[in-house]
Structure formats: C-alpha cells, structure tokens
Amino acid sequence: MEGCKGTQVYALNPSGTTTTTNGFGGGGGVGEKFLQNLLANPVRSRSDRNFPASQSKDEVNMGVLAEALASYGLPKTDLLEPQIEFCLKPMNFVETLADVYCRMEGCAQFGKSKMFLEQCAIFRGLPDPKLFRKCLLSARLHAVDVHTKVVLSAWLRFERREDELIGVSAMDCCGRSMECPGSALVTGYNPESATDPCMCHRGEDTEINMDEECSTSSSRGNEEEDFDMSFCIGDDEVRCRRFNIASLSRPFEVLLYGSFMDSRREKINFSNNGISAEGMKAAEMFSRTKSVDSFNPDIVLELLSLANKFCCDEMKSVCDAYLASLVFDMDSAMLLFEYGLEENAYLLVAACLQVCLRELPNSMHNPNVSRLFCSSEGKDRLSYVGHASFLLYYFLSQAAMEDDLKSNTTVMLLERMGECASEGWQKQLAFHQLGCVMLERKEYKDAQKWFEAAVEAGHVYSLVGIARSKYKRGHMYKAYKLMDSLISDYTPSGWMYQERSMYCQGKEKTMDLSTASELDPTLSYPYKYRAVSKVEENRLGPAISEINKVLGFKISPDCLELRAWFLIVLEEYEGALRDVRALLTLDPHYMMFHGKLQGEHLVELLSHNVQPCSQADCWMQLYDRWSSVDDIGSLAVVHHMLANDPGKSLLRFRQSLLLLRLNSHKAAMRSLREARNQATSEHERLVYEGWILYDTGYREEAIAKAEESISNQRSFEAFFLKAYVLSETSPDSESSLYVIQLLEEALRCPSDGLRKGQALSNLASVYVDVDNLDNAIDCYTNALNIKHTRAHQGLARVYHLKDQRKLAYDEMTKLIEKAKSNASAYEKRSEYCDREMAKSDLSMATKLDPLRTYPYRYKAAVLMDDHKEAEAIAELTKVISFKPDLQLLHLRAAFHDSMGDLTSAIRDCEAALCLDSSHTDTLDLYQKVQQRVKEQPPT
C-alpha cells in the first residue's frame, strides 16, 4: 500500500535546519526549551481545563506543546510532493493485462515462468499483495532450471519475512516443495508439484571439515590384480586400471589409448597436474564406484578441479552435487562460493547463492557477498557459471530498496539489473527504478538520465520522473510543458493532473488538483494539499475534515501525521495521541515534524496532556472503539496496551487483525510475526504460524498448524483458525456443517468478548449458508449483546432472506448510527430500499470510500436498464482507470458483448482473466464471445 511506505513528505523548515543529537531543533532553540519545559510541567487533560482567567499558569502550559510544534514549523503546501511510483505503470492498464494474458496462453510451457515474472512486475503496483505472491508462486511452479528455482524459492520466503521468526534457520525445510531448499536444487519441469509434500531429508548435523583424513581405502577384492598402470605423483605411486581411467573422459582416453607415448607406459608422471596422491586415489576409486560419498570435502574439491582440467563431465557432476549438499549456512556458503566460481560448478554456486538469498537482507551486509553481487566483475563471474540473470538482480534490488533506498548498494544492484535486462519491460523497470532512487538521493541530473532511458525503452510514466527532475534543477516551465503535452497526447488520468499541479500556482493548481481527484479519488496528495492550504488560511476545522476524507478509506502514516499536527495546534491532545499511536503501528520508526522528532518521543510528550489509563481502562476503551467500528481508535488503544505489556502476543495478534481490516497488509504481517515470536506456549505459536501461512496462500499447511495446535491444547484461536480456513477452502454443505462444529468448539473455549463476538458472527454466517436462519438470528443477537456491532449487517441479511426488508433496513440504520462514516454500512443498506434511496446510500458509500466497487456496478447496471449503454460503459471505465477490479472488468465485458462490441468484450475478458485465470463466469463469457467472433461472416 502506498500509505504504508512511511515516506517523509515534508522538507525541513529553513528556519531550524540545525539538529542536535537528541533530535530536536539545534542551538538550544525554542523547540528544545519548550519540550523540556513540557516534560517538567505536564499539561492537564482537556477535561480539567475549565479554569478562570486568573489561573493563567496552566493555560500557558496548555500551549507549550503547540508552541513546540510551531518551533518545528507547520506543514507548508510548497513542501508537499506526491510520491512517484516505483513500479511499472502502463498507460493503458487494461490493454496491458489483456496482452499479457494472450501471450501467456500462447507461450510454450518452458517459457511460462518468465511470463509470470512479467506479471509480477505489473501487479507490484496494485494494492493487493496476494496478486503479486500468487504470480510469484506460479513463476516458481513453472520454473525449469535450478537458478530460477533457487531465486524464486528464496523470494517466496522473503515475502513472508521468515528471517524475522525467532528460531527459524534460512535453510530450514518448511515442508512446502515450492520453497524447499532441497527441491530448488533439482533441475526439471514439474508444474504438478505444487501440492506435493516436500521430500527433503537434509541432515541436521552435516558439517564441513577440511582436516579429515581422506577415506579412499575400501575393500577392492581381487581388483588389484587388474591394475595395469600407475600414476606417479612425487614419491607416491597410485595403481589404476587403464580402462577405468580412460572411461572418465575423452582427454583421458586419448592420453591412455591414443598416439601419445604415455599410452605405452606403465607408469605416467602426473606430478604437475595439481592433484595430490590422495586425490588421485580418490579418482581411481570414483572410476570404479562412480561415488564420492566416502571422501572428505577437500578431496572432492581436488576431484572437481581434475574433472575440469580433463573434461570429466560425470565426475564433475557428482562432485558438484556432493559439495552443494554440504552448503547449509552462511559460513559454509562463504567457504565454498569461491571454489564454485573458480571451478565453474553450477550446482555448488547455486547452493551458495541460495543461502545468501535466503539470508536477505542481512547477507548483503557481508562485504564479500555485497562485492560479488554489486560489482560488474562479480556479475560477470556469476554469468560465466550461469547464475547472473535479470530475475536475480530484480530480487536483490527489491530487497535492497526495502533495506535502504538511498544506499550505494541499491544503486549498484539496480545498475546490474539494467545490464541483465533484455526484454522491453525489464529495461523499463530497471531504468525507472534507478531514476526513482537517484531522485531520492537528490542526484537530479542522473535521475533525469535514467528516467529518459526508461521512456526510450517504452515506459511513458517515467515522463513524470523527467518532469520532477527538471523541476528540481530549476526548470519549472519545462516540467509544466512536459506534463501538459502528456495530458494532450494520452487519455488523461488523475496522476497526470496531480503531477502538473506541481508546476503551476493559484487557480490553475487548484483546478488541476480538483480534476485529479475527480479522475482518481484515491490519490492522497490532493487531499493533503487542500488540507495544508486550509491550515495556511488558519482554517483548521476544514483542514481536518479534508484529511479525514482520505483517512476514511486509506490509512497512511503521512496523513495520520498531518491530522495529529492539526489536532495539536487545536490542543486536541487525545485525538493527536490516538493518531500518533496508530501511525507508529504502521511504521514503528516514523520520524515526526520534518523528520526531527521520534514518534515514540511525541507519544511521551502527548501522554502528559491526557488522563493516564490502566490496562483495565484500555480494555474498556477497546470495547467502546470496537463497538463504534472505530478501527483507528482501536489500533491506538492496542498500541497503548502493548506499551504497558510489550510481551503480550495476544495483543500483537489483535493488532494484526485490525491492520488487515485497514488493508495494511505489510504492517499486519509484521505484527503477526511479532505475535509468533512472543508466544509463550507451543499451541499459541502454532496458531500464529498458521495465520502467516494462510495469509501467504498456504491453506492446507495452515489447517495442519491448527490441528497440531489443537492436539497440544484445545483453544479458541486454534479452532477458529481451522474453521476460518476451511470455510474459505471448502464451501460445500458438508464442510459447512463441520465448520459449525469447529466454531461451537471454539466458543466453548475461554476467550474475550471481542473474539467471541467475531466467532458468533462467523457461525451465524455459516448457518445462513446452510439455510438455518433461526439459529443465525440467535447467533447475531448474541454477538450484538457483547457489542459486536458489525453483526447488525449479518442480521439484516437474514431479515432480507426472510423477506422482511423493513427490518433489514432498520438493522442497517442502527449500524450506520453506531458506526459513523462507515461506507460498507451505507452500501449494504442500499440493498434493502427502493431505487432512489439506494442511489442516495450508494452515493454516500462512494463519497466515503471510492475504492468500493459495488456502487459503481450498481449505477452502471441501472444505466444499462435505462438503455443508456454509453453512459454505463463510461461509468465503469472511469473507475477501472484507477481500480482495475475483476468484477468491474467482467461487467464491462458483458455490457460490450450485449452491445455487439465483441473486440472490447474480448479485451476486458482477457484483462480479467489475467487477474484470475480461474474465474468461471469470465471464462464462460470469454468462450461465448470467441465463438460469436468465429461465427461472424468474413469482411
């Protein structure tokens, strides 16, 4: 999500650029003094502030924090900038999706992995991370060579951030063949292996010991009598059988049976070939046994070198595989990496590479690893062994950008990525991301150069980067003209007007921002700009209302910071503290006020201005926030509770659920991993691991974790997890009855009311699925009795099914009264009223949350019913331009089909199938339209 990147959007206030080590304004300025005074004289809570004018000391104290804020400088409109997206951004997203789907369908099986990788790059810019992970898994599933398997397996693991799980080793076999380190080292194409259990039995006690004695002695029986020659190495003589040695390779065959004088000698001097007598004994044994398992590693390394010199392919392959099996951690990888590169050992290098990739981002802090991956020489060495690819550097650069966007390592990896790029989309991505990084580093000339290279490769969106680079270099008019021509040459989009607004002033800027919001109401920058401009006019109330609009459907650290900033000025400290706590849940390391103050420090300051809360008080507050469907407020309360009890894994888990509700997937997974790490019992840890697996697409494995947890100890969360995953996996009636049993078992286990309310609501939903409406009503009513307000929506659904529309409408009205500004409540209520009232409710839903697609689909369907086909298509096209949703694309395809526009119908079907190739309704429509095209007479 754009909002979860934590990008600092405010430049430093020019009046206070000096910084001291404590993070405050420098030079002992007013900011530092005010904050020190604040800590010494805490302000009373807002409820205690009704003092007469004579008591001015407390009133003065109430303004201390506001004055401290002023010392850092209020946000200014001319310091705000929209974020340039780092991903591929096609000018016509639908056509791009359709083209990818067509090429995927016509692609040979062995080439599908590359196609899925391209799909990954396109989906990276979408807010749903599951689409990216799904494509990444498909790319791994269709991988053929070891290199691709190694990189994609490591990337899948990286997406789950298993490096953050305590007690988990990088090379642990997780039981899933798609991520198993052993499976990755097996070449071959097997797309049916996705559900196969992992067959890896990697030994846990394997170690490399270069000091072991060479184990070359074995029972040779009577074979010694067959020896007919010797290799003399120094003073040692190694007896061999000529035929066996000659069979190792063509060079040995020529040496021993060709026209050379050695072919007629019984003893051959082999002292200058870089192999010891022990090594030659091992070669003789290999010539008979075809195995190196009885040798220690340094002998196998000698055999590998001998195999390279004399082209012994079979011996090299066996040595390569054996050495690769010895690589199990960074120490062994670093020990053998150089040998593998020197000896061109493909599998050994792959094994070493795998460890480094599975240890990301920490492995890049190793200077040897960094030097190998970042330098052109290192890339060339990897290329010679067959392990330098665009895929490798794509993964490495993404990991580096997350670790440190502005580092030299990031720049060098992106440069290597560009050097490995061969296809158009690969060059576009590499050059565009290089431009973005250079822009962040304030190297504007280089940024412009890379953005221009991306445009030349076909990435039109990079014109935004060129314009921004020109603007930063003082060429504002050129930047404006560039964006103006872009708007003229292409179908206008919200981001085009947003960018052009950067380069104009006054009414023209206001108009551009209004147009940007009209074309794409999900863009954050116009809301932030309008809010800050109102602050500059001293209209703080309207400013907060403006920023509330975007926070209503997209929570982000920068918008929460703005609202907290405004609330502090208004001395609404409780609201400000709420927003800062929620912000720190999204980004624990966020720096407030132009990057000058740690968020945790601001929490400490604001806490002096509100009533202190015990853990019991916090629980009561959490129930109240939950009951009013205030997710941001709930998030803040949980943050406070964690400050009081930082090791409470259950609170971390609750935090992750709230973050998922707010579409903050990255932060949610971080909280879930922390919950797993802090779990005090085995059964609890298994539940959290199960949720991690479910969220990353491994449903069967998640169920297995839940069952293992239940076998250890029956608990609410284990039963709930199993029921939840099963309800998603198997929607048939038999499974529904089993899910009911599981949820009933969960409700018999101890838990708090909030979780039991959720379980009752889920149980009622399953009862509805099996047509047991009376039991469903009982469950929803019980959920409402323990303040699970969202149960109103389920109860309304039941009344609707019982043909009691008035009761359904009234139930949703109760939800709207309790959960103010809740878009889904308005959307759902529209289903229980007449057309005009439905239009009003859906209009409100869209106003509150422009990302909800049902209102657009409803409006388009009404227009089609009224025979306003062009308007219906236009309505869908408008929203698809900023939210290419599967259902929207399917509906527009159906509309095109009904109007006889078969070409457009096929395009929309293909775009929808690119998002989900198994969508049954779209597949049926696609086949029907294709058949109609075939039946048309030739023109």
XYZ file of C-alpha atoms in Angstrom, residues 96-120 122-123 134-136 138-139 142 189 910 913-915 917:
39
model
C -1.527 -4.405 -20.918
C -3.300 -7.067 -18.840
C -5.077 -8.403 -21.910
C -1.809 -8.555 -23.861
C -0.047 -10.421 -21.048
C -2.883 -12.940 -20.841
C -2.816 -13.572 -24.602
C 0.946 -14.058 -24.615
C 0.666 -16.320 -21.572
C -1.886 -18.514 -23.310
C 0.253 -18.770 -26.439
C 3.501 -19.291 -24.564
C 5.369 -22.602 -24.546
C 5.303 -24.384 -21.199
C 9.005 -23.824 -20.593
C 8.570 -20.065 -21.077
C 5.675 -19.543 -18.682
C 7.916 -18.786 -15.721
C 9.231 -15.646 -17.444
C 5.705 -14.600 -18.330
C 4.593 -14.917 -14.710
C 7.595 -12.834 -13.682
C 6.449 -10.068 -16.041
C 3.016 -10.379 -14.490
C 4.644 -9.964 -11.057
C 2.845 -5.389 -13.367
C 0.950 -6.486 -10.238
C 0.232 -15.651 -6.480
C 2.191 -14.776 -9.634
C 5.482 -15.364 -7.851
C 3.162 -19.554 -10.380
C 6.554 -18.473 -11.712
C 6.728 -23.383 -13.884
C 9.975 -29.062 -15.174
C -8.627 -11.220 -21.163
C -8.549 -13.481 -16.669
C -5.050 -12.041 -16.279
C -6.095 -11.114 -12.741
C -7.449 -17.130 -14.834
